[in-house]
Amino acid sequence: MPLGIEKEISIERKNMIWRLYVDGVQIGSTFTQTSNYTKDIATAYVGSGIYEGYSSDRDLNGTLRDFQLIKGLAVGGGQSTTPRI
């Protein structure tokens, strides 16, 4: 993504199916999760990995202006939910 340009990025998981959206447009194909997470997480960090073999070079190198985590609801079906002026 170009530097200095604000983008709306959303990740949606519904029924074990993941989708990535940038500005309300799906990027790439869907990913179907085949098993539940088994790792206990005491602390989760936004923009950081939690898997074995984790490498910090994949950490977020940018700024988050707004972050929402909504359990039990796939908001917008991939459509942009940010009000536009």
Short mmCIF file of C-alpha atoms in Angstrom, two decimals:
data_model
loop_
_atom_site.label_atom_id
_atom_site.label_comp_id
_atom_site.label_asym_id
_atom_site.label_seq_id
_atom_site.Cartn_x
_atom_site.Cartn_y
_atom_site.Cartn_z
CA MET A 1 0.00 0.00 0.00
CA PRO A 2 1.25 3.51 -0.71
CA LEU A 3 2.64 5.52 2.18
CA GLY A 4 0.65 8.46 3.51
CA ILE A 5 -2.68 7.20 2.15
CA GLU A 6 -5.41 6.26 4.63
CA LYS A 7 -7.06 2.90 3.94
CA GLU A 8 -9.91 1.04 5.60
CA ILE A 9 -8.82 -2.54 6.19
CA SER A 10 -11.20 -5.14 7.54
CA ILE A 11 -10.87 -8.82 8.25
CA GLU A 12 -14.05 -10.83 8.55
CA ARG A 13 -14.51 -14.33 9.91
CA LYS A 14 -17.88 -15.99 9.58
CA ASN A 15 -18.48 -19.74 9.86
CA MET A 16 -14.71 -20.45 9.77
CA ILE A 17 -14.34 -18.50 6.51
CA TRP A 18 -11.97 -15.51 6.50
CA ARG A 19 -12.00 -12.58 4.06
CA LEU A 20 -9.73 -9.54 3.77
CA TYR A 21 -11.10 -6.23 2.49
CA VAL A 22 -9.39 -2.95 1.61
CA ASP A 23 -11.76 0.00 1.25
CA GLY A 24 -14.71 -2.42 1.07
CA VAL A 25 -13.27 -4.51 -1.79
CA GLN A 26 -12.27 -8.12 -1.13
CA ILE A 27 -8.57 -8.72 -1.69
CA GLY A 28 -7.49 -12.21 -2.71
CA SER A 29 -9.60 -15.29 -2.15
CA THR A 30 -11.41 -16.55 0.92
CA PHE A 31 -9.55 -18.72 3.42
CA THR A 32 -11.40 -21.57 5.12
CA GLN A 33 -10.16 -22.34 8.62
CA THR A 34 -10.13 -26.10 9.22
CA SER A 35 -9.71 -26.19 13.00
CA ASN A 36 -10.21 -24.05 16.08
CA TYR A 37 -7.40 -22.18 17.75
CA THR A 38 -5.75 -24.25 20.48
CA LYS A 39 -3.18 -21.81 21.83
CA ASP A 40 -4.07 -20.06 25.08
CA ILE A 41 -3.44 -16.35 24.72
CA ALA A 42 -3.09 -14.32 27.89
CA THR A 43 -2.33 -11.12 25.96
CA ALA A 44 -2.98 -10.39 22.31
CA TYR A 45 -1.26 -7.53 20.51
CA VAL A 46 -2.85 -5.91 17.45
CA GLY A 47 -0.40 -6.02 14.56
CA SER A 48 1.77 -8.78 16.03
CA GLY A 49 2.02 -12.53 15.46
CA ILE A 50 1.23 -15.23 18.04
CA TYR A 51 2.20 -18.39 16.20
CA GLU A 52 5.24 -20.60 16.75
CA GLY A 53 8.18 -19.51 14.66
CA TYR A 54 6.90 -15.93 14.90
CA SER A 55 9.15 -13.30 13.36
CA SER A 56 8.85 -9.65 14.43
CA ASP A 57 9.61 -8.47 10.88
CA ARG A 58 5.90 -9.01 10.17
CA ASP A 59 4.74 -6.58 12.86
CA LEU A 60 2.62 -3.60 11.83
CA ASN A 61 4.82 -0.75 10.67
CA GLY A 62 2.25 2.03 10.69
CA THR A 63 -0.45 3.69 12.73
CA LEU A 64 -3.92 2.45 13.68
CA ARG A 65 -6.43 5.25 13.97
CA ASP A 66 -9.43 3.12 14.87
CA PHE A 67 -9.81 -0.52 15.87
CA GLN A 68 -12.97 -2.53 16.49
CA LEU A 69 -13.37 -6.16 17.43
CA ILE A 70 -16.97 -7.34 17.34
CA LYS A 71 -17.58 -10.87 18.63
CA GLY A 72 -20.44 -12.84 17.14
CA LEU A 73 -21.18 -10.53 14.21
CA ALA A 74 -19.69 -10.28 10.71
CA VAL A 75 -20.27 -6.56 10.17
CA GLY A 76 -21.14 -5.31 6.72
CA GLY A 77 -20.54 -8.51 4.79
CA GLY A 78 -17.32 -6.97 3.54
CA GLN A 79 -18.90 -3.68 2.62
CA SER A 80 -17.30 -0.51 3.92
CA THR A 81 -18.91 0.53 7.22
CA THR A 82 -16.97 3.79 7.57
CA PRO A 83 -19.09 6.90 6.96
CA ARG A 84 -17.81 8.82 3.92
CA ILE A 85 -18.15 12.59 3.45
#
